Amino acid sequence: PTVQQLEPAPQLRARLVTIKGFFEPDVFAEAVQRQLDKLEITGAEVSVGRQRTIRVKQIEIVGFETTLCKLDDESSLRVLIEGIGGRRHMGCGVFVPCQESGDGQDS
């Protein structure tokens, strides 16, 4: 692990976001939007990627790769600090700035 200073970015990505009770991409995206609303973040676009899981003891927890786009600086910092969803102590819902690749597509 490396320690980095938080810097705002217009696009953030989390490898795994879990929200209890939401296992389908469409309703999961709506749940993410509700959490953004609670953080008073408006205008962000939510993109739900592939489904991912994490195993804790004998329990498999389902979540999704999640990308947030069109964030202003203040909203970006709020997401970086607060995160989205649960189980952040296990690394879920932790966002990082998206890295731009040379071909114009995000990685």
GROMACS .gro file of C-alpha atoms in nm:
model
  107
    1PRO     CA    1   0.000   0.000   0.000
    2THR     CA    2   0.101   0.356  -0.064
    3VAL     CA    3  -0.023   0.672   0.100
    4GLN     CA    4  -0.135   0.947  -0.136
    5GLN     CA    5  -0.285   1.288  -0.076
    6LEU     CA    6  -0.652   1.309  -0.173
    7GLU     CA    7  -0.693   1.504  -0.494
    8PRO     CA    8  -1.023   1.569  -0.669
    9ALA     CA    9  -1.090   1.398  -1.000
   10PRO     CA   10  -1.390   1.419  -1.234
   11GLN     CA   11  -1.410   1.039  -1.253
   12LEU     CA   12  -1.372   0.792  -0.964
   13ARG     CA   13  -1.378   0.413  -0.959
   14ALA     CA   14  -1.423   0.148  -0.690
   15ARG     CA   15  -1.329  -0.213  -0.754
   16LEU     CA   16  -1.613  -0.337  -0.531
   17VAL     CA   17  -1.910  -0.156  -0.379
   18THR     CA   18  -2.158  -0.349  -0.164
   19ILE     CA   19  -2.503  -0.229  -0.063
   20LYS     CA   20  -2.702  -0.474   0.144
   21GLY     CA   21  -3.004  -0.617  -0.038
   22PHE     CA   22  -2.913  -0.497  -0.390
   23PHE     CA   23  -2.795  -0.772  -0.624
   24GLU     CA   24  -2.909  -0.656  -0.971
   25PRO     CA   25  -2.720  -0.384  -1.163
   26ASP     CA   26  -3.020  -0.155  -1.229
   27VAL     CA   27  -3.151  -0.141  -0.874
   28PHE     CA   28  -2.793  -0.128  -0.743
   29ALA     CA   29  -2.729   0.187  -0.952
   30GLU     CA   30  -3.044   0.343  -0.803
   31ALA     CA   31  -2.921   0.259  -0.452
   32VAL     CA   32  -2.584   0.421  -0.528
   33GLN     CA   33  -2.768   0.731  -0.654
   34ARG     CA   34  -2.967   0.748  -0.328
   35GLN     CA   35  -2.642   0.735  -0.130
   36LEU     CA   36  -2.500   1.014  -0.346
   37ASP     CA   37  -2.815   1.215  -0.274
   38LYS     CA   38  -2.755   1.167   0.101
   39LEU     CA   39  -2.405   1.307   0.051
   40GLU     CA   40  -2.566   1.601  -0.137
   41ILE     CA   41  -2.387   1.512  -0.460
   42THR     CA   42  -2.579   1.608  -0.771
   43GLY     CA   43  -2.505   1.569  -1.140
   44ALA     CA   44  -2.287   1.259  -1.104
   45GLU     CA   45  -2.332   0.975  -1.350
   46VAL     CA   46  -2.325   0.623  -1.202
   47SER     CA   47  -2.188   0.338  -1.411
   48VAL     CA   48  -2.217  -0.015  -1.274
   49GLY     CA   49  -1.960  -0.261  -1.404
   50ARG     CA   50  -1.921  -0.631  -1.357
   51GLN     CA   51  -2.043  -0.815  -1.052
   52ARG     CA   52  -1.777  -0.902  -0.796
   53THR     CA   53  -1.782  -1.093  -0.470
   54ILE     CA   54  -1.591  -1.100  -0.145
   55ARG     CA   55  -1.591  -1.397   0.092
   56VAL     CA   56  -1.599  -1.339   0.467
   57LYS     CA   57  -1.573  -1.667   0.658
   58GLN     CA   58  -1.846  -1.881   0.496
   59ILE     CA   59  -2.049  -1.591   0.356
   60GLU     CA   60  -2.015  -1.465   0.001
   61ILE     CA   61  -2.097  -1.094  -0.031
   62VAL     CA   62  -2.206  -0.963  -0.371
   63GLY     CA   63  -2.124  -0.618  -0.506
   64PHE     CA   64  -2.036  -0.438  -0.825
   65GLU     CA   65  -1.749  -0.249  -0.976
   66THR     CA   66  -1.869   0.113  -0.979
   67THR     CA   67  -1.759   0.427  -1.162
   68LEU     CA   68  -1.877   0.781  -1.089
   69CYS     CA   69  -1.837   1.042  -1.365
   70LYS     CA   70  -1.893   1.418  -1.401
   71LEU     CA   71  -1.797   1.502  -1.043
   72ASP     CA   72  -1.701   1.852  -0.940
   73ASP     CA   73  -1.401   1.895  -0.708
   74GLU     CA   74  -1.604   1.920  -0.387
   75SER     CA   75  -1.820   1.616  -0.470
   76SER     CA   76  -1.516   1.415  -0.571
   77LEU     CA   77  -1.342   1.483  -0.240
   78ARG     CA   78  -1.659   1.396  -0.048
   79VAL     CA   79  -1.679   1.054  -0.219
   80LEU     CA   80  -1.308   0.992  -0.164
   81ILE     CA   81  -1.350   1.067   0.208
   82GLU     CA   82  -1.688   0.905   0.278
   83GLY     CA   83  -1.704   0.620   0.026
   84ILE     CA   84  -2.025   0.453  -0.087
   85GLY     CA   85  -2.198   0.143   0.050
   86GLY     CA   86  -2.093  -0.079   0.334
   87ARG     CA   87  -1.798  -0.288   0.445
   88ARG     CA   88  -1.545  -0.013   0.385
   89HIS     CA   89  -1.329  -0.159   0.663
   90MET     CA   90  -1.286  -0.455   0.423
   91GLY     CA   91  -1.194  -0.231   0.130
   92CYS     CA   92  -1.540  -0.216  -0.029
   93GLY     CA   93  -1.677   0.119  -0.147
   94VAL     CA   94  -1.335   0.284  -0.149
   95PHE     CA   95  -1.295   0.505  -0.456
   96VAL     CA   96  -0.980   0.614  -0.637
   97PRO     CA   97  -0.931   0.846  -0.935
   98CYS     CA   98  -0.957   0.673  -1.272
   99GLN     CA   99  -0.632   0.654  -1.461
  100GLU     CA  100  -0.648   0.782  -1.817
  101SER     CA  101  -0.484   0.556  -2.072
  102GLY     CA  102  -0.311   0.683  -2.384
  103ASP     CA  103  -0.580   0.556  -2.622
  104GLY     CA  104  -0.858   0.775  -2.481
  105GLN     CA  105  -1.024   0.496  -2.285
  106ASP     CA  106  -1.024   0.465  -1.908
  107SER     CA  107  -0.867   0.171  -1.735
   0.00000   0.00000   0.00000
